[in-house]
């Protein structure tokens, strides 16, 4: 038996709101640290979200599974700043691709194609942009560490 449509709408709304809320928490932690200490937790959270996308939908492929796992693994096993820089850049590429996919066409066109609301498209665009900025800053800090060695 399929779940009621209202349950699916509620799940969609919750996940849609989770995008800006999770970014606010991630940025707050990063700026309070003034270095990428908390970035491993952010990457782990988004890796779990990417896994949810694969296992429960709506995506059949999510590059976040690989990009976030790379960063978490690099941090966990104490990789060099150079490796952490590369892992963070991989995440930047992931978000830049997401932003390019939804940022080129009008929200109405994207919403229809993805079977999402226009509000979702706008929130996803903002999420990708802020996440891209977050990971650019993380990559920059790792680059500074790498160059200081």
mmCIF file of C-alpha atoms in Angstrom:
data_model
loop_
_atom_site.group_PDB
_atom_site.id
_atom_site.type_symbol
_atom_site.label_atom_id
_atom_site.label_comp_id
_atom_site.label_asym_id
_atom_site.label_seq_id
_atom_site.Cartn_x
_atom_site.Cartn_y
_atom_site.Cartn_z
ATOM 1 C CA UNK A 1 0.000 0.000 0.000
ATOM 2 C CA UNK A 2 1.385 3.386 -1.011
ATOM 3 C CA UNK A 3 1.823 6.088 1.633
ATOM 4 C CA UNK A 4 -0.702 8.917 1.539
ATOM 5 C CA UNK A 5 0.133 11.784 -0.800
ATOM 6 C CA UNK A 6 0.179 14.212 2.138
ATOM 7 C CA UNK A 7 3.014 12.215 3.737
ATOM 8 C CA UNK A 8 5.065 12.525 0.529
ATOM 9 C CA UNK A 9 4.388 16.278 0.363
ATOM 10 C CA UNK A 10 5.401 16.660 4.012
ATOM 11 C CA UNK A 11 8.641 14.713 3.431
ATOM 12 C CA UNK A 12 9.354 16.909 0.400
ATOM 13 C CA UNK A 13 8.725 20.085 2.363
ATOM 14 C CA UNK A 14 10.928 18.892 5.224
ATOM 15 C CA UNK A 15 13.799 18.044 2.883
ATOM 16 C CA UNK A 16 13.324 21.318 1.009
ATOM 17 C CA UNK A 17 13.589 23.285 4.254
ATOM 18 C CA UNK A 18 16.535 21.183 5.372
ATOM 19 C CA UNK A 19 18.642 22.666 2.559
ATOM 20 C CA UNK A 20 18.809 26.240 3.919
ATOM 21 C CA UNK A 21 18.783 25.141 7.558
ATOM 22 C CA UNK A 22 21.703 22.738 7.038
ATOM 23 C CA UNK A 23 23.667 25.426 5.211
ATOM 24 C CA UNK A 24 23.082 27.936 8.009
ATOM 25 C CA UNK A 25 24.378 25.415 10.555
ATOM 26 C CA UNK A 26 27.369 24.487 8.375
ATOM 27 C CA UNK A 27 28.373 28.115 7.781
ATOM 28 C CA UNK A 28 27.931 28.998 11.451
ATOM 29 C CA UNK A 29 30.228 26.166 12.523
ATOM 30 C CA UNK A 30 32.810 26.932 9.827
ATOM 31 C CA UNK A 31 32.970 30.643 10.595
ATOM 32 C CA UNK A 32 33.150 30.021 14.339
ATOM 33 C CA UNK A 33 36.032 27.569 13.821
ATOM 34 C CA UNK A 34 37.821 29.943 11.415
ATOM 35 C CA UNK A 35 39.333 26.819 9.884
ATOM 36 C CA UNK A 36 37.827 23.682 8.340
ATOM 37 C CA UNK A 37 37.569 21.674 11.582
ATOM 38 C CA UNK A 38 33.807 21.146 11.309
ATOM 39 C CA UNK A 39 33.866 20.434 7.563
ATOM 40 C CA UNK A 40 34.184 16.682 8.182
ATOM 41 C CA UNK A 41 30.829 16.713 9.998
ATOM 42 C CA UNK A 42 29.241 18.724 7.223
ATOM 43 C CA UNK A 43 30.614 16.294 4.624
ATOM 44 C CA UNK A 44 29.399 13.295 6.633
ATOM 45 C CA UNK A 45 25.906 14.778 6.901
ATOM 46 C CA UNK A 46 25.704 15.454 3.165
ATOM 47 C CA UNK A 47 27.146 12.019 2.377
ATOM 48 C CA UNK A 48 24.255 10.496 4.354
ATOM 49 C CA UNK A 49 21.838 12.706 2.437
ATOM 50 C CA UNK A 50 23.366 11.597 -0.892
ATOM 51 C CA UNK A 51 23.010 7.966 0.194
ATOM 52 C CA UNK A 52 19.350 8.633 1.059
ATOM 53 C CA UNK A 53 18.880 10.080 -2.423
ATOM 54 C CA UNK A 54 20.249 6.896 -3.972
ATOM 55 C CA UNK A 55 18.522 4.386 -1.731
ATOM 56 C CA UNK A 56 15.106 6.042 -1.310
ATOM 57 C CA UNK A 57 15.015 8.469 -4.203
ATOM 58 C CA UNK A 58 14.517 10.706 -5.931
ATOM 59 C CA UNK A 59 17.919 10.385 -7.621
ATOM 60 C CA UNK A 60 19.346 7.378 -9.425
ATOM 61 C CA UNK A 61 22.842 8.871 -9.265
ATOM 62 C CA UNK A 62 24.347 11.368 -6.824
ATOM 63 C CA UNK A 63 27.969 12.448 -7.190
ATOM 64 C CA UNK A 64 27.831 13.505 -3.535
ATOM 65 C CA UNK A 65 28.237 9.859 -2.516
ATOM 66 C CA UNK A 66 31.764 9.874 -3.973
ATOM 67 C CA UNK A 67 32.756 13.485 -3.346
ATOM 68 C CA UNK A 68 31.725 13.627 0.313
ATOM 69 C CA UNK A 69 33.104 10.149 1.012
ATOM 70 C CA UNK A 70 36.429 11.300 -0.415
ATOM 71 C CA UNK A 71 36.599 14.247 1.956
ATOM 72 C CA UNK A 72 35.428 12.284 5.008
ATOM 73 C CA UNK A 73 37.920 9.516 4.255
ATOM 74 C CA UNK A 74 40.764 11.959 3.703
ATOM 75 C CA UNK A 75 40.065 13.723 6.996
ATOM 76 C CA UNK A 76 39.503 10.494 8.924
ATOM 77 C CA UNK A 77 42.778 8.927 7.771
ATOM 78 C CA UNK A 78 44.781 12.123 8.297
ATOM 79 C CA UNK A 79 45.536 12.916 4.676
ATOM 80 C CA UNK A 80 47.835 15.771 3.748
ATOM 81 C CA UNK A 81 46.537 19.294 3.192
ATOM 82 C CA UNK A 82 47.148 18.733 -0.504
ATOM 83 C CA UNK A 83 44.790 15.737 -0.527
ATOM 84 C CA UNK A 84 42.206 17.605 1.549
ATOM 85 C CA UNK A 85 42.412 20.496 -0.898
ATOM 86 C CA UNK A 86 41.755 18.099 -3.784
ATOM 87 C CA UNK A 87 38.850 16.439 -1.977
ATOM 88 C CA UNK A 88 37.283 19.838 -1.250
ATOM 89 C CA UNK A 89 37.713 20.900 -4.879
ATOM 90 C CA UNK A 90 35.926 17.692 -5.964
ATOM 91 C CA UNK A 91 32.977 18.752 -3.782
ATOM 92 C CA UNK A 92 33.117 22.240 -5.342
ATOM 93 C CA UNK A 93 32.849 20.671 -8.797
ATOM 94 C CA UNK A 94 29.847 18.657 -7.618
ATOM 95 C CA UNK A 95 28.001 21.773 -6.421
ATOM 96 C CA UNK A 96 29.016 23.800 -9.479
ATOM 97 C CA UNK A 97 27.509 21.082 -11.688
ATOM 98 C CA UNK A 98 24.296 21.111 -9.650
ATOM 99 C CA UNK A 99 24.115 24.883 -9.892
ATOM 100 C CA UNK A 100 24.745 24.779 -13.643
ATOM 101 C CA UNK A 101 22.024 22.180 -14.139
ATOM 102 C CA UNK A 102 19.315 24.217 -12.404
ATOM 103 C CA UNK A 103 20.694 27.715 -12.873
ATOM 104 C CA UNK A 104 20.660 28.050 -16.640
ATOM 105 C CA UNK A 105 16.928 27.843 -17.338
ATOM 106 C CA UNK A 106 13.975 29.714 -15.842
ATOM 107 C CA UNK A 107 12.675 28.141 -12.586
ATOM 108 C CA UNK A 108 9.375 27.185 -14.242
ATOM 109 C CA UNK A 109 11.168 25.137 -16.918
ATOM 110 C CA UNK A 110 13.467 23.431 -14.387
ATOM 111 C CA UNK A 111 10.563 22.700 -12.041
ATOM 112 C CA UNK A 112 8.562 21.048 -14.810
ATOM 113 C CA UNK A 113 11.518 18.975 -15.984
ATOM 114 C CA UNK A 114 12.409 17.790 -12.462
ATOM 115 C CA UNK A 115 8.785 17.474 -11.328
ATOM 116 C CA UNK A 116 9.447 19.858 -8.463
ATOM 117 C CA UNK A 117 7.936 23.154 -7.412
ATOM 118 C CA UNK A 118 9.395 26.479 -8.475
ATOM 119 C CA UNK A 119 10.045 27.183 -4.789
ATOM 120 C CA UNK A 120 12.138 24.001 -4.614
ATOM 121 C CA UNK A 121 14.152 25.140 -7.640
ATOM 122 C CA UNK A 122 14.846 28.534 -6.060
ATOM 123 C CA UNK A 123 15.841 26.971 -2.737
ATOM 124 C CA UNK A 124 18.028 24.376 -4.473
ATOM 125 C CA UNK A 125 19.787 27.121 -6.430
ATOM 126 C CA UNK A 126 20.493 29.051 -3.233
ATOM 127 C CA UNK A 127 21.584 25.848 -1.493
ATOM 128 C CA UNK A 128 24.028 24.959 -4.287
ATOM 129 C CA UNK A 129 25.415 28.506 -4.364
ATOM 130 C CA UNK A 130 25.959 28.710 -0.602
ATOM 131 C CA UNK A 131 27.363 25.180 -0.452
ATOM 132 C CA UNK A 132 29.737 26.002 -3.309
ATOM 133 C CA UNK A 133 30.925 29.070 -1.392
ATOM 134 C CA UNK A 134 31.346 26.978 1.757
ATOM 135 C CA UNK A 135 33.517 24.378 0.018
ATOM 136 C CA UNK A 136 35.521 27.025 -1.848
ATOM 137 C CA UNK A 137 36.417 28.498 1.552
ATOM 138 C CA UNK A 138 37.269 25.028 2.925
ATOM 139 C CA UNK A 139 39.440 24.329 -0.148
ATOM 140 C CA UNK A 140 41.134 27.721 0.242
ATOM 141 C CA UNK A 141 42.001 27.024 3.880
ATOM 142 C CA UNK A 142 43.418 23.614 2.950
ATOM 143 C CA UNK A 143 45.387 25.261 0.148
ATOM 144 C CA UNK A 144 46.848 27.762 2.634
ATOM 145 C CA UNK A 145 47.853 24.864 4.921
ATOM 146 C CA UNK A 146 49.373 23.024 1.960
ATOM 147 C CA UNK A 147 51.401 26.053 0.856
ATOM 148 C CA UNK A 148 52.585 26.698 4.441
ATOM 149 C CA UNK A 149 54.131 23.200 4.676
#
